[in-house]
PDB file of C-alpha atoms in Angstrom:
ATOM      1  CA  MET A   1       0.158  12.505 -22.891  1.00  0.00           C
ATOM      2  CA  GLY A   2       2.935  11.478 -25.263  1.00  0.00           C
ATOM      3  CA  GLU A   3       4.835   8.252 -25.569  1.00  0.00           C
ATOM      4  CA  LEU A   4       5.125   5.986 -22.560  1.00  0.00           C
ATOM      5  CA  LYS A   5       8.604   5.517 -21.119  1.00  0.00           C
ATOM      6  CA  ASN A   6       9.555   1.884 -20.963  1.00  0.00           C
ATOM      7  CA  LEU A   7      11.130   0.666 -17.762  1.00  0.00           C
ATOM      8  CA  GLU A   8      13.355  -2.373 -18.289  1.00  0.00           C
ATOM      9  CA  ARG A   9      11.865  -3.730 -15.097  1.00  0.00           C
ATOM     10  CA  GLY A  10       9.068  -2.134 -13.137  1.00  0.00           C
ATOM     11  CA  PHE A  11       8.862  -1.990  -9.393  1.00  0.00           C
ATOM     12  CA  THR A  12       6.293  -2.114  -6.617  1.00  0.00           C
ATOM     13  CA  ILE A  13       5.436   0.658  -4.207  1.00  0.00           C
ATOM     14  CA  TRP A  14       3.816  -1.072  -1.236  1.00  0.00           C
ATOM     15  CA  LEU A  15       1.632   1.303   0.813  1.00  0.00           C
ATOM     16  CA  THR A  16       0.904  -0.185   4.228  1.00  0.00           C
ATOM     17  CA  GLY A  17      -0.950   1.301   7.182  1.00  0.00           C
ATOM     18  CA  PRO A  18      -4.194   0.967   9.139  1.00  0.00           C
ATOM     19  CA  SER A  19      -7.602   1.921   7.758  1.00  0.00           C
ATOM     20  CA  GLY A  20      -7.956   5.685   7.384  1.00  0.00           C
ATOM     21  CA  ALA A  21      -4.202   6.382   7.303  1.00  0.00           C
ATOM     22  CA  GLY A  22      -4.366   7.744   3.749  1.00  0.00           C
ATOM     23  CA  LYS A  23      -3.206   4.855   1.541  1.00  0.00           C
ATOM     24  CA  THR A  24      -5.885   5.160  -1.149  1.00  0.00           C
ATOM     25  CA  THR A  25      -5.578   8.946  -1.415  1.00  0.00           C
ATOM     26  CA  LEU A  26      -1.798   8.615  -1.725  1.00  0.00           C
ATOM     27  CA  ALA A  27      -2.060   5.775  -4.277  1.00  0.00           C
ATOM     28  CA  VAL A  28      -4.309   7.850  -6.551  1.00  0.00           C
ATOM     29  CA  LYS A  29      -2.099  10.978  -6.347  1.00  0.00           C
ATOM     30  CA  LEU A  30       1.084   8.945  -6.847  1.00  0.00           C
ATOM     31  CA  ALA A  31      -0.336   7.100  -9.865  1.00  0.00           C
ATOM     32  CA  LYS A  32      -1.451  10.391 -11.425  1.00  0.00           C
ATOM     33  CA  LYS A  33       2.019  11.939 -10.974  1.00  0.00           C
ATOM     34  CA  LEU A  34       3.862   8.879 -12.351  1.00  0.00           C
ATOM     35  CA  ARG A  35       1.506   8.729 -15.357  1.00  0.00           C
ATOM     36  CA  GLU A  36       2.135  12.432 -16.013  1.00  0.00           C
ATOM     37  CA  MET A  37       5.864  11.556 -16.009  1.00  0.00           C
ATOM     38  CA  GLY A  38       5.101   9.001 -18.742  1.00  0.00           C
ATOM     39  CA  TYR A  39       5.186   5.702 -16.839  1.00  0.00           C
ATOM     40  CA  ARG A  40       2.839   2.743 -16.983  1.00  0.00           C
ATOM     41  CA  VAL A  41       1.212   2.448 -13.566  1.00  0.00           C
ATOM     42  CA  GLU A  42      -1.377   0.162 -12.033  1.00  0.00           C
ATOM     43  CA  ILE A  43      -3.006   0.556  -8.608  1.00  0.00           C
ATOM     44  CA  LEU A  44      -3.712  -2.687  -6.761  1.00  0.00           C
ATOM     45  CA  ASP A  45      -6.174  -1.594  -4.086  1.00  0.00           C
ATOM     46  CA  GLY A  46      -6.787  -4.291  -1.505  1.00  0.00           C
ATOM     47  CA  ASP A  47     -10.454  -3.372  -0.991  1.00  0.00           C
ATOM     48  CA  VAL A  48     -11.227  -3.323  -4.724  1.00  0.00           C
ATOM     49  CA  ILE A  49      -9.484  -6.661  -5.370  1.00  0.00           C
ATOM     50  CA  ARG A  50     -11.246  -8.287  -2.413  1.00  0.00           C
ATOM     51  CA  LYS A  51     -14.690  -6.990  -3.509  1.00  0.00           C
ATOM     52  CA  THR A  52     -14.127  -7.979  -7.138  1.00  0.00           C
ATOM     53  CA  LEU A  53     -12.497 -11.394  -6.830  1.00  0.00           C
ATOM     54  CA  TYR A  54     -13.725 -12.915  -3.559  1.00  0.00           C
ATOM     55  CA  PRO A  55     -16.246 -10.814  -1.646  1.00  0.00           C
ATOM     56  CA  GLU A  56     -17.091 -13.717   0.691  1.00  0.00           C
ATOM     57  CA  LEU A  57     -13.522 -13.996   2.024  1.00  0.00           C
ATOM     58  CA  GLY A  58     -13.417 -13.191   5.716  1.00  0.00           C
ATOM     59  CA  PHE A  59     -10.843 -11.308   7.762  1.00  0.00           C
ATOM     60  CA  SER A  60      -9.195 -14.108   9.724  1.00  0.00           C
ATOM     61  CA  LYS A  61      -5.392 -14.137   9.801  1.00  0.00           C
ATOM     62  CA  GLU A  62      -5.407 -16.932   7.194  1.00  0.00           C
ATOM     63  CA  ALA A  63      -7.882 -15.097   4.926  1.00  0.00           C
ATOM     64  CA  ARG A  64      -5.853 -11.880   5.135  1.00  0.00           C
ATOM     65  CA  GLU A  65      -2.637 -13.749   4.325  1.00  0.00           C
ATOM     66  CA  MET A  66      -4.234 -15.440   1.310  1.00  0.00           C
ATOM     67  CA  HIS A  67      -5.573 -12.082   0.083  1.00  0.00           C
ATOM     68  CA  ASN A  68      -2.125 -10.517   0.522  1.00  0.00           C
ATOM     69  CA  ARG A  69      -0.411 -13.389  -1.353  1.00  0.00           C
ATOM     70  CA  ILE A  70      -2.745 -12.889  -4.332  1.00  0.00           C
ATOM     71  CA  VAL A  71      -1.960  -9.162  -4.405  1.00  0.00           C
ATOM     72  CA  ILE A  72       1.775  -9.944  -4.098  1.00  0.00           C
ATOM     73  CA  HIS A  73       1.544 -12.247  -7.126  1.00  0.00           C
ATOM     74  CA  MET A  74      -0.290  -9.585  -9.161  1.00  0.00           C
ATOM     75  CA  ALA A  75       2.317  -6.934  -8.229  1.00  0.00           C
ATOM     76  CA  LYS A  76       5.147  -9.316  -9.147  1.00  0.00           C
ATOM     77  CA  LEU A  77       3.646  -9.950 -12.609  1.00  0.00           C
ATOM     78  CA  LEU A  78       3.168  -6.239 -13.268  1.00  0.00           C
ATOM     79  CA  SER A  79       6.646  -5.285 -12.013  1.00  0.00           C
ATOM     80  CA  ARG A  80       8.462  -7.863 -14.095  1.00  0.00           C
ATOM     81  CA  ASN A  81       6.649  -6.522 -17.170  1.00  0.00           C
ATOM     82  CA  GLY A  82       7.835  -2.940 -16.788  1.00  0.00           C
ATOM     83  CA  VAL A  83       4.832  -1.571 -14.894  1.00  0.00           C
ATOM     84  CA  ILE A  84       4.970   0.382 -11.643  1.00  0.00           C
ATOM     85  CA  ALA A  85       2.563  -1.410  -9.304  1.00  0.00           C
ATOM     86  CA  ILE A  86       1.194   0.693  -6.462  1.00  0.00           C
ATOM     87  CA  VAL A  87      -0.222  -1.592  -3.794  1.00  0.00           C
ATOM     88  CA  SER A  88      -2.639  -0.021  -1.314  1.00  0.00           C
ATOM     89  CA  LEU A  89      -3.183  -2.684   1.303  1.00  0.00           C
ATOM     90  CA  ILE A  90      -3.337  -2.663   5.106  1.00  0.00           C
ATOM     91  CA  SER A  91      -1.078  -5.772   5.152  1.00  0.00           C
ATOM     92  CA  PRO A  92      -0.871  -5.890   8.953  1.00  0.00           C
ATOM     93  CA  TYR A  93       1.729  -8.678   9.257  1.00  0.00           C
ATOM     94  CA  LYS A  94       5.492  -8.094   8.940  1.00  0.00           C
ATOM     95  CA  THR A  95       6.067 -11.637   7.675  1.00  0.00           C
ATOM     96  CA  VAL A  96       3.729 -11.060   4.729  1.00  0.00           C
ATOM     97  CA  ARG A  97       5.401  -7.754   3.834  1.00  0.00           C
ATOM     98  CA  GLU A  98       8.828  -9.428   4.070  1.00  0.00           C
ATOM     99  CA  TYR A  99       7.543 -12.181   1.753  1.00  0.00           C
ATOM    100  CA  ALA A 100       6.302  -9.498  -0.678  1.00  0.00           C
ATOM    101  CA  ARG A 101       9.711  -7.819  -0.693  1.00  0.00           C
ATOM    102  CA  LYS A 102      11.475 -11.142  -1.366  1.00  0.00           C
ATOM    103  CA  GLU A 103       8.996 -12.286  -4.041  1.00  0.00           C
ATOM    104  CA  ILE A 104       8.746  -9.032  -5.969  1.00  0.00           C
ATOM    105  CA  GLY A 105      12.352  -7.840  -5.845  1.00  0.00           C
ATOM    106  CA  ASN A 106      12.206  -4.163  -6.853  1.00  0.00           C
ATOM    107  CA  PHE A 107      10.255  -2.971  -3.841  1.00  0.00           C
ATOM    108  CA  ILE A 108       9.625   0.207  -1.887  1.00  0.00           C
ATOM    109  CA  GLU A 109       7.790  -0.216   1.397  1.00  0.00           C
ATOM    110  CA  VAL A 110       5.938   2.956   2.401  1.00  0.00           C
ATOM    111  CA  TYR A 111       4.502   3.166   5.888  1.00  0.00           C
ATOM    112  CA  VAL A 112       1.490   5.474   5.670  1.00  0.00           C
ATOM    113  CA  TYR A 113       1.045   6.681   9.224  1.00  0.00           C
ATOM    114  CA  ALA A 114      -1.651   8.760  10.900  1.00  0.00           C
ATOM    115  CA  PRO A 115      -2.372   8.917  14.642  1.00  0.00           C
ATOM    116  CA  LEU A 116      -5.384   6.927  15.860  1.00  0.00           C
ATOM    117  CA  GLU A 117      -7.418  10.063  16.658  1.00  0.00           C
ATOM    118  CA  VAL A 118      -6.940  11.292  13.055  1.00  0.00           C
ATOM    119  CA  ARG A 119      -7.963   7.901  11.628  1.00  0.00           C
ATOM    120  CA  ILE A 120     -11.067   7.864  13.869  1.00  0.00           C
ATOM    121  CA  GLN A 121     -11.948  11.383  12.661  1.00  0.00           C
ATOM    122  CA  ARG A 122     -11.496  10.442   8.976  1.00  0.00           C
ATOM    123  CA  ASP A 123     -13.149   6.991   9.243  1.00  0.00           C
ATOM    124  CA  PRO A 124     -13.771   6.663   5.459  1.00  0.00           C
ATOM    125  CA  LYS A 125     -15.541   3.294   5.770  1.00  0.00           C
ATOM    126  CA  GLY A 126     -17.264   3.854   9.122  1.00  0.00           C
ATOM    127  CA  LEU A 127     -15.173   1.060  10.666  1.00  0.00           C
ATOM    128  CA  TYR A 128     -13.916   3.036  13.666  1.00  0.00           C
ATOM    129  CA  ALA A 129     -17.490   4.087  14.543  1.00  0.00           C
ATOM    130  CA  LYS A 130     -18.476   0.389  14.518  1.00  0.00           C
ATOM    131  CA  ALA A 131     -15.415  -0.554  16.600  1.00  0.00           C
ATOM    132  CA  LEU A 132     -16.071   2.234  19.115  1.00  0.00           C
ATOM    133  CA  SER A 133     -19.686   1.091  19.518  1.00  0.00           C
ATOM    134  CA  GLY A 134     -18.595  -2.542  19.944  1.00  0.00           C
ATOM    135  CA  GLU A 135     -20.338  -3.607  16.719  1.00  0.00           C
ATOM    136  CA  ILE A 136     -17.069  -5.019  15.336  1.00  0.00           C
ATOM    137  CA  LYS A 137     -14.053  -6.454  17.136  1.00  0.00           C
ATOM    138  CA  GLY A 138     -10.461  -6.823  15.982  1.00  0.00           C
ATOM    139  CA  LEU A 139     -10.239  -3.727  13.749  1.00  0.00           C
ATOM    140  CA  THR A 140      -6.674  -3.569  12.465  1.00  0.00           C
ATOM    141  CA  GLY A 141      -4.810  -0.744  14.157  1.00  0.00           C
ATOM    142  CA  TYR A 142      -7.529  -0.199  16.758  1.00  0.00           C
ATOM    143  CA  ASP A 143      -8.133  -3.342  18.816  1.00  0.00           C
ATOM    144  CA  GLY A 144      -6.684  -5.682  16.171  1.00  0.00           C
ATOM    145  CA  VAL A 145      -3.118  -6.451  15.183  1.00  0.00           C
ATOM    146  CA  TYR A 146      -1.098  -4.080  13.021  1.00  0.00           C
ATOM    147  CA  GLU A 147       2.640  -4.716  13.100  1.00  0.00           C
ATOM    148  CA  GLU A 148       4.299  -1.410  12.215  1.00  0.00           C
ATOM    149  CA  PRO A 149       7.120  -1.580   9.664  1.00  0.00           C
ATOM    150  CA  GLU A 150      10.514  -1.337  11.359  1.00  0.00           C
ATOM    151  CA  ASN A 151      12.593  -0.196   8.370  1.00  0.00           C
ATOM    152  CA  PRO A 152      10.358   1.051   5.558  1.00  0.00           C
ATOM    153  CA  GLU A 153      12.121   2.816   2.702  1.00  0.00           C
ATOM    154  CA  VAL A 154       9.702   5.723   3.207  1.00  0.00           C
ATOM    155  CA  ARG A 155       7.536   6.768   6.164  1.00  0.00           C
ATOM    156  CA  VAL A 156       4.910   9.427   5.598  1.00  0.00           C
ATOM    157  CA  ASP A 157       2.660  11.003   8.200  1.00  0.00           C
ATOM    158  CA  SER A 158      -0.568  11.944   6.443  1.00  0.00           C
ATOM    159  CA  SER A 159      -1.619  14.101   9.401  1.00  0.00           C
ATOM    160  CA  LYS A 160       1.423  16.372   8.886  1.00  0.00           C
ATOM    161  CA  MET A 161       2.319  16.060   5.184  1.00  0.00           C
ATOM    162  CA  THR A 162       0.299  16.961   2.112  1.00  0.00           C
ATOM    163  CA  PRO A 163      -0.328  14.153  -0.400  1.00  0.00           C
ATOM    164  CA  GLU A 164       1.973  16.070  -2.790  1.00  0.00           C
ATOM    165  CA  GLU A 165       4.813  16.009  -0.234  1.00  0.00           C
ATOM    166  CA  GLU A 166       4.233  12.285   0.280  1.00  0.00           C
ATOM    167  CA  VAL A 167       4.343  11.680  -3.500  1.00  0.00           C
ATOM    168  CA  GLU A 168       7.620  13.625  -3.811  1.00  0.00           C
ATOM    169  CA  ALA A 169       9.221  11.645  -0.948  1.00  0.00           C
ATOM    170  CA  ILE A 170       8.347   8.359  -2.693  1.00  0.00           C
ATOM    171  CA  ILE A 171       9.529   9.485  -6.132  1.00  0.00           C
ATOM    172  CA  GLU A 172      12.772  10.741  -4.603  1.00  0.00           C
ATOM    173  CA  LYS A 173      13.337   7.327  -2.965  1.00  0.00           C
ATOM    174  CA  ALA A 174      12.568   5.531  -6.266  1.00  0.00           C
ATOM    175  CA  ARG A 175      15.246   7.641  -7.972  1.00  0.00           C
ATOM    176  CA  GLU A 176      17.711   7.063  -5.127  1.00  0.00           C
ATOM    177  CA  LEU A 177      17.201   3.286  -5.473  1.00  0.00           C
ATOM    178  CA  GLY A 178      17.671   3.476  -9.254  1.00  0.00           C
ATOM    179  CA  TYR A 179      14.111   2.428 -10.111  1.00  0.00           C
ATOM    180  CA  LEU A 180      13.478   5.776 -11.840  1.00  0.00           C
ATOM    181  CA  PRO A 181      16.049   7.753 -13.843  1.00  0.00           C
TER     182      PRO A 181
END
């Protein structure tokens, strides 16, 4: 792959959106592309971190906020050490995303959007099927709270764009903001 390019300061690409919107798929494709360009990249996937560090943590507002704050801290550490942190996290609350932006500094918020019917069709974790049958209540973006970003740096619609088009839009924004040469 060649020598890694050193960024003076890394940055965080924060992928937010409801379950099934396409965050994980985008994170993997984006990381691959940035690594091919020679950058150090780490994916902070909310589901993986939750399962690994504290599988017993629930999904109350307080539990979600604590989980998000831990991920924010991890992204901040990576970014300040020249790594591009790609966060793939529902992060349903605007206040938490605003806190992330303030804490981390070099920050690109990406709203990964897909219409509800597309998310129900994809249903990668079977959560929408459980919500539709009444087995679970309060599914984020279905019958639970998801506060859409008002001014994300990038908005992608995974029902209309290819993952490659989404990746290009994010890289273009990173260059525009001066995070990438």
